[in-house]
Amino acid sequence: MRGQNSFKYESQKLASWYFTVAVILFGAQLLFGIFGAIQFIYPSFLYDILDFSITRIVHINALVVWMLYGIIGAIYYLLPDEAGIETVGIGIAKLFFWILTLAVTVVVLVYLFIQIGPGKASTIWLITEGREYLEAPRWADIGVVVVVLVFLANTFLTAIKGRRTGILTVILADMIALAGLYIAGMFYTDNISMDQYWWWWVIHLWVEATWEVLVGAMAAYALIKVVDANRQVVEMWLWIEVAMLFGSGILGLGHHYFWIGTPEYWWEIGALFSALEPLPLIGMFVHVLYDWGKEKGLKSASGEDITSNNTPVLIWLVINGFGNFLGAGVWGFFHTLPQVNIYTHGTQFTAAHGHLAFFGAYATILIAMFYMAVQGKHGIKKLRATFATKMSIFLLNFGMLGMTVALTIAGYEQVLIERAQLGATWNAYFVAQNQEWMSQAYNWRLIMGFVMVVGFIYLAKDLLTISKNPKNIY
Ligand code: HEM
Ligand code: HEM
Ligand SMILES: [Fe+2]
C-alpha cells in the first residue's frame, strides 16, 4: 500500500520535516567544505567576500545543526512508535519546529552577510560568540535552550503516558544530560583557560558521551524494525553500552585538558580514560553485526525470508558500526595519549579524526534514519537498495575515506617536520605547510570532497525517488 502520507503518527510527519532540513543543511555543509578546501589551495578564492574564517564557521555549524535536527527528528520518529501513543503536545512541537528553523535561518544570514562585529558585548549577543562549533550568538543560545525544553516536555509527557521501553528510558535520561551540558557551554568568562574548560564539556561530552548513547538507542530501535531483532537482547546491549560510554567518556574529557592551562593531573586521567573509549565502540560494532547475524540465522533455520525489510537502513547501520569504531575509536586512539598528542595536537591529524568520526559515528546512522522515514511515509513493507542508494553509499564513503587518508598523511608530515624536526616554531609551521606532501594532500582533500558531493546528490535523489520505483518495493 502506497499513499502519499502513510505515517502512523503526526509525530513521524514532524520527524520528516526535521529530516528534510537536516538533508538541506548537510548539502550546505558540503558546499562550504568545498569552499574551505579551495581556499587552502587558492587563498584568494572569495577573499573579502567569504573568507576562510566564514566558510569554516558555516561548514562546522551546519554540521552541528544538521545533526541536531537529525537527532530530534529521529526521536520524534521513534517516540510514538515505542510509547504506542501520539506524541503529547504535537501541535506545540510543530510550532517550535518553525521557530527553530526561522532562528537558524537568521543566524546563518548574519554569518554570511554581517560576518564580524566590533570587539564588544553586542557582537557576542547579536553576531557570533566566536567559539568553534558553537559560534551562534547568545540570543540564539537562549532560544535553543527554550526549544530544547519544549522538546524535553514533549518526550517526557509522552513516555510517562505511554509504554516506557528500555530504549525510551535511555533516551529520556540522555536528553537531560544533553540539554544540561549545552548550558555549561554558555558561561562567559574572560579567562581563556576557563572558557575552554567549559567549552569542552559541550563539545567532548556531547560527541563522546551523550550523542554516542543516542546512536546506541537509534541502532537498537532500527535493528528491531529492520531485522526484527529480539528486543531483550538489543536492550541488554544498550545498557552495557550506556554504562561503558559514561564510564570512559566522562573522564576521557581529560584528553582536551592536556595543554590549555589546567592542572597536570589531567595527563594521567585523560590518558587512562580516553584510552578506554574505543571499548564501547567495539561493543556497538559487535552489537549490530551480532544481532543481524543471529536474527538471520534463526530465520533461515526456520525457513523464513531472511532479507531485511529495509536494505538501505541495514547497510547504513553496518557502516555506522565500522565507521564509529574506525573514526572515533581507532583515529581517536592514535592521538589520545599525551605522549603522542604533544606532537599531533591541532595538526591535520586532528582534522582527519574529526572528519571520519563525525561522519562514521553520526552521519551514517542519521542517513539510516532518513531511509526509515521514507519507508514509513509511503507505508512500504520492504524497501530495497536502488542504483542511486548504492552509488551514494559508495561515493560518500569512498570520498570520506579518501579525505581522511589525505589528511592523515598531511598530519604525519606536519608532525615530523613542523613539530619533531623544527620544534613547533612559527617558521616551522610555514616550512611544513609548503612541503609538497602537504599541498598534494590538500589537493586530494578537494578531489575527494567533490566525490562526496556527487554521492550526496545521489543520496538526495534517492531519498526523494526511491519510493516511486515499483521495482524497489514490495
Ligand atoms: C564520535 C565520536 C567523536 C567525534 C565526533 C570526535 C570529533 C573530534 C573533533 C571534531 C575534534 C577536533 C576538536 C577541535 O576542533 O579542536 C576532536 C579532537 C580529539 N579527539 Fe575526538 N571525536 C570522537 C571520539 C573520540 C575518541 C573515542 C577519542 C579517543 C579515543 C578521541 C580523541 C580525540 C583527541 C585526543 C582530540 C584532540 C586532538 C588535538 O589535540 O588536536 N575522539 N575529536
Ligand atoms: C565536501 C566534503 C568536505 C570538505 C571539502 C571539507 C573541508 C573542510 C575544511 C577545509 C575544513 C577546515 C579545516 C581546517 O581548519 O584546517 C573542515 C573542517 C571540518 N569538517 Fe569538513 N569537509 C567536508 C565534509 C565534512 C563532513 C561530511 C564532515 C562530518 C560529517 C566534516 C566535518 C568537519 C569538522 C568536524 C571540521 C573541524 C575539524 C577540526 O577542527 O579539526 N566535514 N572541513
Ligand atoms: Fe574528546
XYZ file of C-alpha atoms and ligand atoms in Angstrom:
561
model
C 0.000 0.000 0.000
C 1.496 3.340 -1.035
C -0.183 6.541 -0.009
C 1.418 9.982 -0.173
C 1.469 10.060 3.574
C 1.151 6.778 5.408
C 2.781 7.845 8.647
C 1.092 6.225 11.586
C 1.611 9.289 13.779
C 1.758 13.060 13.320
C 4.993 12.951 15.284
C 6.563 10.932 12.454
C 5.434 13.544 9.968
C 7.119 16.185 12.113
C 10.215 13.959 12.118
C 10.216 14.022 8.325
C 10.252 17.845 8.418
C 13.272 17.763 10.695
C 14.940 15.266 8.366
C 14.271 17.463 5.334
C 16.019 20.447 6.917
C 18.824 18.128 8.059
C 19.466 16.940 4.488
C 19.461 20.520 3.164
C 21.958 21.604 5.826
C 24.098 18.529 5.090
C 24.281 19.747 1.483
C 25.199 23.259 2.667
C 27.879 21.794 4.901
C 29.499 20.012 1.968
C 29.320 23.128 -0.221
C 31.075 25.295 2.366
C 33.585 22.475 2.997
C 34.446 22.646 -0.687
C 34.871 26.442 -0.447
C 37.207 25.994 2.542
C 39.182 23.270 0.784
C 39.604 25.503 -2.298
C 40.822 28.342 -0.071
C 43.576 26.087 1.300
C 44.893 25.771 -2.251
C 43.971 29.199 -3.688
C 43.904 31.580 -0.717
C 42.496 34.393 -2.851
C 39.306 32.429 -3.620
C 36.343 34.526 -2.384
C 38.777 36.701 -0.431
C 36.988 39.598 1.283
C 33.634 38.138 0.230
C 33.537 34.883 2.150
C 36.866 34.499 3.938
C 38.056 31.129 5.205
C 37.004 32.123 8.735
C 33.423 32.402 7.484
C 33.359 29.323 5.230
C 34.770 27.304 8.113
C 32.166 28.625 10.569
C 29.327 27.790 8.206
C 30.824 24.362 7.436
C 31.084 23.196 11.022
C 27.976 24.950 12.360
C 25.893 23.443 9.576
C 27.357 20.111 10.681
C 26.328 20.509 14.308
C 22.892 21.865 13.422
C 22.023 19.232 10.805
C 22.993 16.544 13.240
C 20.841 18.074 15.979
C 17.937 18.234 13.531
C 18.595 14.601 12.634
C 18.680 13.576 16.288
C 15.500 15.477 17.216
C 13.811 14.073 14.101
C 14.876 10.535 14.965
C 13.454 10.882 18.460
C 10.137 12.291 17.210
C 10.076 9.358 14.796
C 10.625 6.539 17.254
C 8.919 8.116 20.282
C 5.247 7.398 19.382
C 6.197 4.028 17.943
C 7.901 2.963 21.157
C 5.382 4.591 23.512
C 2.429 3.338 21.473
C 0.695 6.746 21.545
C 0.877 10.020 19.624
C 3.455 12.486 20.950
C 1.851 14.644 23.645
C 1.658 18.314 22.629
C 2.336 17.629 18.977
C 0.854 20.989 17.927
C 3.356 22.904 20.072
C 6.127 20.636 18.847
C 5.311 21.601 15.266
C 5.171 25.298 16.114
C 8.610 25.080 17.702
C 9.982 23.377 14.619
C 9.154 26.546 12.683
C 10.533 28.841 15.382
C 13.809 26.907 15.474
C 14.105 26.840 11.703
C 13.461 30.568 11.446
C 16.109 31.240 14.119
C 18.644 29.030 12.324
C 17.971 30.896 9.076
C 18.542 34.275 10.742
C 21.790 33.069 12.356
C 23.089 31.795 9.008
C 22.151 35.018 7.192
C 24.011 37.022 9.832
C 27.086 34.740 9.470
C 27.008 35.254 5.721
C 26.199 38.928 5.397
C 27.289 40.651 8.606
C 30.149 38.244 9.365
C 32.063 40.224 12.019
C 31.357 42.905 14.583
C 33.246 45.250 16.901
C 35.059 43.751 19.915
C 32.126 44.467 22.201
C 29.481 42.502 24.039
C 26.952 43.375 21.347
C 28.839 41.153 18.887
C 28.578 38.180 21.220
C 24.858 38.812 21.635
C 23.935 39.517 18.039
C 26.530 38.247 15.576
C 28.790 35.464 16.809
C 30.335 34.151 20.016
C 33.386 33.069 18.048
C 33.731 29.769 19.859
C 34.413 26.902 17.475
C 31.341 24.768 16.682
C 29.136 26.913 18.938
C 29.573 30.214 17.157
C 25.855 31.060 17.338
C 25.189 34.405 19.066
C 23.869 34.494 22.594
C 20.241 35.253 21.725
C 20.196 32.063 19.671
C 21.777 30.120 22.553
C 18.913 31.120 24.801
C 16.446 30.316 22.036
C 17.948 26.859 21.650
C 17.526 26.233 25.379
C 13.834 27.173 25.192
C 13.242 24.969 22.139
C 15.005 22.065 23.802
C 12.941 22.496 26.976
C 9.760 22.201 24.921
C 11.205 19.149 23.202
C 12.027 17.596 26.578
C 8.493 18.276 27.793
C 7.035 16.583 24.694
C 9.185 13.497 25.069
C 8.771 13.141 28.820
C 5.000 13.586 28.818
C 4.665 11.054 26.020
C 6.843 8.473 27.704
C 5.069 8.923 31.040
C 1.652 8.496 29.450
C 2.560 5.657 27.098
C 4.639 2.499 27.213
C 8.130 3.083 28.602
C 10.562 0.786 26.880
C 14.254 0.413 27.731
C 15.136 2.369 24.601
C 12.900 5.268 25.659
C 14.197 5.317 29.223
C 17.767 5.600 27.970
C 16.822 8.378 25.558
C 14.981 10.383 28.213
C 17.857 10.257 30.680
C 20.296 11.090 27.926
C 18.290 14.106 26.751
C 18.527 15.695 30.193
C 22.306 15.314 30.112
C 22.493 16.645 26.565
C 20.451 19.741 27.360
C 22.236 20.367 30.672
C 25.651 20.230 29.029
C 24.665 22.861 26.498
C 24.167 25.268 29.387
C 27.719 24.511 30.598
C 28.918 25.998 27.324
C 27.086 29.265 27.925
C 29.208 30.603 30.771
C 31.040 33.711 29.877
C 34.496 34.405 31.226
C 37.470 36.451 30.034
C 39.890 33.724 31.099
C 40.657 31.642 28.030
C 41.627 28.502 30.011
C 38.393 28.602 31.964
C 36.431 29.296 28.830
C 37.963 26.290 27.072
C 37.454 24.167 30.163
C 33.691 24.617 29.991
C 33.504 24.681 26.203
C 34.881 21.148 26.093
C 32.014 19.981 28.327
C 29.708 20.605 25.419
C 31.979 19.513 22.600
C 33.524 16.398 24.091
C 30.693 15.299 26.356
C 28.206 15.658 23.544
C 30.044 13.697 20.885
C 31.810 11.190 23.090
C 29.068 10.524 25.628
C 25.516 11.749 25.076
C 25.386 11.532 21.269
C 27.005 8.096 21.335
C 24.284 6.915 23.724
C 21.692 8.156 21.236
C 23.464 6.217 18.482
C 23.129 3.098 20.614
C 19.420 3.792 21.134
C 18.779 4.511 17.447
C 20.674 1.397 16.373
C 18.671 -0.652 18.870
C 15.373 0.695 17.526
C 16.425 0.274 13.896
C 17.574 -3.311 14.445
C 14.198 -4.185 15.932
C 12.470 -2.577 12.952
C 14.529 -3.821 10.025
C 15.719 -7.269 11.046
C 13.132 -7.929 13.709
C 15.823 -8.249 16.360
C 14.896 -9.564 19.783
C 14.129 -6.554 21.997
C 15.536 -8.114 25.148
C 18.890 -8.802 23.532
C 19.109 -5.371 21.901
C 18.196 -3.558 25.091
C 20.679 -5.596 27.091
C 23.428 -4.400 24.722
C 22.160 -0.868 25.051
C 22.517 -0.842 28.830
C 26.048 -2.248 28.589
C 26.963 0.438 26.062
C 25.499 3.199 28.187
C 27.478 2.071 31.230
C 30.705 1.840 29.252
C 30.215 5.111 27.371
C 29.667 7.113 30.503
C 32.408 5.178 32.304
C 35.086 6.163 29.811
C 33.631 9.256 28.118
C 33.175 11.477 31.161
C 36.743 11.379 32.437
C 38.048 10.849 28.904
C 37.328 14.588 28.711
C 40.828 14.890 30.136
C 42.380 14.406 26.674
C 41.377 18.005 25.882
C 42.850 19.343 29.123
C 46.489 18.467 28.371
C 47.661 21.883 27.144
C 45.055 24.509 27.981
C 46.369 25.563 31.379
C 44.514 23.041 33.554
C 46.410 21.124 36.311
C 48.793 18.390 35.187
C 46.879 15.538 36.818
C 44.698 15.656 33.712
C 47.530 13.974 31.796
C 47.054 10.747 33.736
C 43.276 10.951 33.906
C 42.930 11.843 30.226
C 45.394 9.183 29.125
C 43.752 6.352 31.041
C 40.072 7.034 30.483
C 40.229 8.243 26.921
C 42.303 5.189 26.007
C 39.347 3.120 27.244
C 36.909 4.978 24.982
C 37.246 2.656 21.977
C 35.861 -0.247 24.044
C 32.174 0.751 23.968
C 32.578 1.481 20.261
C 33.692 -2.096 19.719
C 30.611 -3.065 21.733
C 28.347 -1.152 19.349
C 30.010 -2.706 16.333
C 29.600 -6.202 17.711
C 26.041 -5.385 18.726
C 24.921 -4.523 15.189
C 26.703 -7.395 13.463
C 25.840 -9.934 16.144
C 22.145 -9.155 16.194
C 21.902 -9.041 12.442
C 23.717 -12.397 12.092
C 21.758 -14.013 14.894
C 18.344 -12.982 13.587
C 19.295 -14.086 10.098
C 20.475 -17.466 11.391
C 17.299 -18.007 13.401
C 15.103 -17.124 10.458
C 16.937 -19.216 7.918
C 16.849 -22.204 10.297
C 13.078 -21.924 10.428
C 12.844 -21.452 6.649
C 11.664 -17.827 6.826
C 12.541 -14.999 4.468
C 15.945 -13.788 5.673
C 16.134 -10.463 3.856
C 15.730 -7.336 5.928
C 12.710 -5.149 5.303
C 14.815 -2.084 4.592
C 18.143 -2.753 2.924
C 19.383 0.869 2.822
C 18.853 1.182 6.580
C 20.631 -2.091 7.264
C 23.633 -1.174 5.086
C 23.996 2.244 6.723
C 23.715 0.641 10.179
C 26.560 -1.728 9.416
C 28.627 1.165 8.028
C 27.860 3.032 11.239
C 29.305 0.170 13.293
C 32.515 0.209 11.232
C 32.694 3.997 10.890
C 32.194 4.714 14.570
C 34.865 2.224 15.509
C 37.352 3.457 12.896
C 36.797 7.221 13.062
C 36.244 7.682 16.770
C 37.885 4.532 18.151
C 40.978 3.972 16.021
C 41.698 7.503 14.751
C 40.820 8.850 18.205
C 43.077 6.397 19.992
C 46.019 7.273 17.716
C 46.446 10.703 19.280
C 44.792 10.411 22.689
C 47.855 9.686 24.830
C 49.612 12.868 25.981
C 52.940 11.411 24.818
C 51.580 11.401 21.254
C 49.240 14.363 21.493
C 52.080 16.728 22.387
C 53.192 16.271 18.756
C 49.864 15.844 16.980
C 47.781 18.470 18.821
C 45.925 20.726 16.412
C 47.535 19.303 13.269
C 45.801 17.983 10.157
C 45.747 14.715 12.020
C 43.076 16.172 14.271
C 41.082 17.202 11.208
C 41.387 13.656 9.793
C 39.967 12.229 13.021
C 37.276 14.930 13.284
C 36.001 14.179 9.786
C 35.962 10.400 9.982
C 34.498 10.376 13.497
C 31.617 12.754 12.798
C 30.841 11.032 9.543
C 31.303 7.450 10.733
C 29.510 7.808 14.042
C 26.693 10.228 13.235
C 26.156 10.996 9.559
C 25.776 7.277 8.827
C 23.166 6.477 11.452
C 21.172 9.605 10.656
C 21.108 8.658 6.964
C 19.769 5.283 8.100
C 17.003 7.115 9.973
C 16.175 9.165 6.848
C 15.553 5.929 4.938
C 13.470 4.646 7.801
C 11.237 7.709 7.450
C 10.934 7.196 3.679
C 9.678 3.685 4.347
C 7.234 4.939 6.975
C 5.987 7.818 4.879
C 4.990 5.613 1.965
C 3.888 2.636 4.028
C 6.341 0.361 2.216
C 6.664 -3.196 3.540
C 10.079 -3.877 2.102
C 12.454 -1.266 0.763
C 15.313 -2.422 -1.429
C 18.518 -0.585 -2.358
C 18.437 1.112 -5.775
C 21.295 2.060 -8.070
C 21.257 5.536 -6.517
C 21.378 4.051 -2.996
C 24.456 2.074 -3.920
C 26.145 4.967 -5.717
C 25.584 7.296 -2.792
C 26.898 4.685 -0.351
C 29.987 4.097 -2.450
C 30.775 7.731 -3.232
C 30.074 9.185 0.219
C 32.147 6.546 1.968
C 34.935 6.429 -0.586
C 35.143 10.228 -0.576
C 35.250 10.397 3.214
C 37.874 7.661 3.499
C 39.953 9.312 0.769
C 39.760 12.648 2.555
C 40.755 11.024 5.843
C 43.755 9.308 4.276
C 44.877 12.578 2.648
C 44.592 14.498 5.922
C 46.300 11.707 7.864
C 49.277 11.870 5.501
C 49.297 15.666 5.835
C 49.165 15.326 9.623
C 52.033 12.840 9.618
C 54.180 15.172 7.559
C 53.239 18.123 9.730
C 54.133 16.233 12.909
C 57.511 15.109 11.559
C 58.653 18.403 10.054
C 56.869 21.145 11.979
C 56.831 19.528 15.402
C 59.576 16.882 15.701
C 62.288 18.278 13.425
C 61.835 22.023 13.678
C 60.404 22.349 17.177
C 56.974 23.855 16.528
C 58.116 27.418 15.888
C 56.219 29.992 13.841
C 58.617 29.447 10.972
C 58.385 25.655 11.272
C 54.665 25.854 10.584
C 55.226 27.515 7.224
C 58.085 25.224 6.244
C 55.822 22.229 6.843
C 52.859 23.793 5.034
C 54.994 24.411 1.976
C 56.162 20.818 1.623
C 54.937 19.012 -1.448
C 53.240 16.285 0.587
C 51.166 18.899 2.279
C 49.929 20.543 -0.904
C 49.264 17.164 -2.509
C 47.164 16.178 0.483
C 45.164 19.413 0.236
C 44.543 18.701 -3.456
C 43.329 15.205 -2.678
C 41.043 16.503 0.038
C 39.400 18.763 -2.518
C 39.053 15.986 -5.108
C 37.559 13.652 -2.517
C 35.254 16.482 -1.452
C 33.836 16.575 -4.971
C 33.389 12.793 -4.859
C 31.338 13.283 -1.695
C 29.244 15.997 -3.293
C 28.290 13.649 -6.142
C 27.488 10.987 -3.546
C 25.286 13.497 -1.742
C 23.381 14.308 -4.949
C 22.666 10.598 -5.389
C 21.541 10.409 -1.775
C 19.144 13.330 -2.107
C 17.749 11.949 -5.356
C 17.339 8.513 -3.812
C 15.504 9.811 -0.738
C 13.093 11.669 -2.983
C 12.509 8.952 -5.578
C 13.187 5.508 -4.097
C 9.539 5.104 -3.117
C 8.353 5.773 -6.667
C 10.114 2.858 -8.297
C 7.910 -0.232 -8.048
C 10.923 -2.492 -8.545
C 12.305 -1.476 -5.174
C 9.315 -2.012 -3.002
C 7.018 -4.850 -2.197
C 32.056 10.078 17.582
C 32.876 10.450 18.472
C 33.920 11.519 18.233
C 33.836 12.658 17.476
C 32.650 13.143 16.645
C 35.091 13.345 17.618
C 35.408 14.548 16.997
C 36.514 15.297 17.271
C 36.795 16.613 16.728
C 35.917 17.370 15.747
C 37.957 17.050 17.273
C 38.636 18.377 16.995
C 38.216 19.355 18.010
C 38.801 20.718 17.774
O 38.319 21.390 16.876
O 39.753 21.104 18.471
C 38.432 16.002 18.163
C 39.586 16.067 18.927
C 40.101 14.982 19.589
N 39.566 13.724 19.692
Fe 37.782 13.158 19.036
N 35.922 12.618 18.437
C 35.234 11.488 18.830
C 35.704 10.485 19.632
C 36.998 10.390 20.107
C 37.551 9.262 20.833
C 36.781 7.981 21.178
C 38.844 9.583 21.136
C 39.899 8.788 21.854
C 39.953 7.512 21.974
C 39.092 10.919 20.615
C 40.261 11.622 20.759
C 40.422 12.950 20.430
C 41.575 13.755 20.820
C 42.775 13.282 21.630
C 41.372 15.028 20.304
C 42.275 16.257 20.459
C 43.127 16.416 19.256
C 44.101 17.553 19.394
O 44.732 17.651 20.452
O 44.264 18.323 18.453
N 37.949 11.369 19.992
N 37.542 14.939 18.130
C 32.852 18.032 0.638
C 33.391 17.451 1.669
C 34.172 18.220 2.714
C 35.200 19.109 2.555
C 35.844 19.553 1.255
C 35.583 19.554 3.882
C 36.569 20.504 4.141
C 36.881 21.022 5.362
C 37.820 22.091 5.620
C 38.626 22.806 4.557
C 37.857 22.304 6.952
C 38.718 23.308 7.717
C 39.951 22.593 8.180
C 40.915 23.423 8.950
O 40.520 24.400 9.614
O 42.118 23.082 8.919
C 36.946 21.368 7.560
C 36.727 21.243 8.919
C 35.871 20.313 9.487
N 34.998 19.482 8.805
Fe 34.904 19.223 6.811
N 34.801 18.920 4.812
C 33.927 18.105 4.137
C 32.970 17.295 4.691
C 32.782 17.108 6.038
C 31.892 16.141 6.623
C 30.982 15.203 5.838
C 32.044 16.249 7.974
C 31.362 15.478 9.077
C 30.333 14.719 8.953
C 33.004 17.301 8.238
C 33.420 17.713 9.481
C 34.358 18.695 9.729
C 34.823 19.042 11.056
C 34.381 18.401 12.368
C 35.765 20.070 10.896
C 36.582 20.754 12.006
C 37.813 19.907 12.181
C 38.829 20.398 13.160
O 38.702 21.497 13.708
O 39.805 19.659 13.416
N 33.432 17.803 7.043
N 36.346 20.586 6.578
Fe 37.242 14.185 23.205
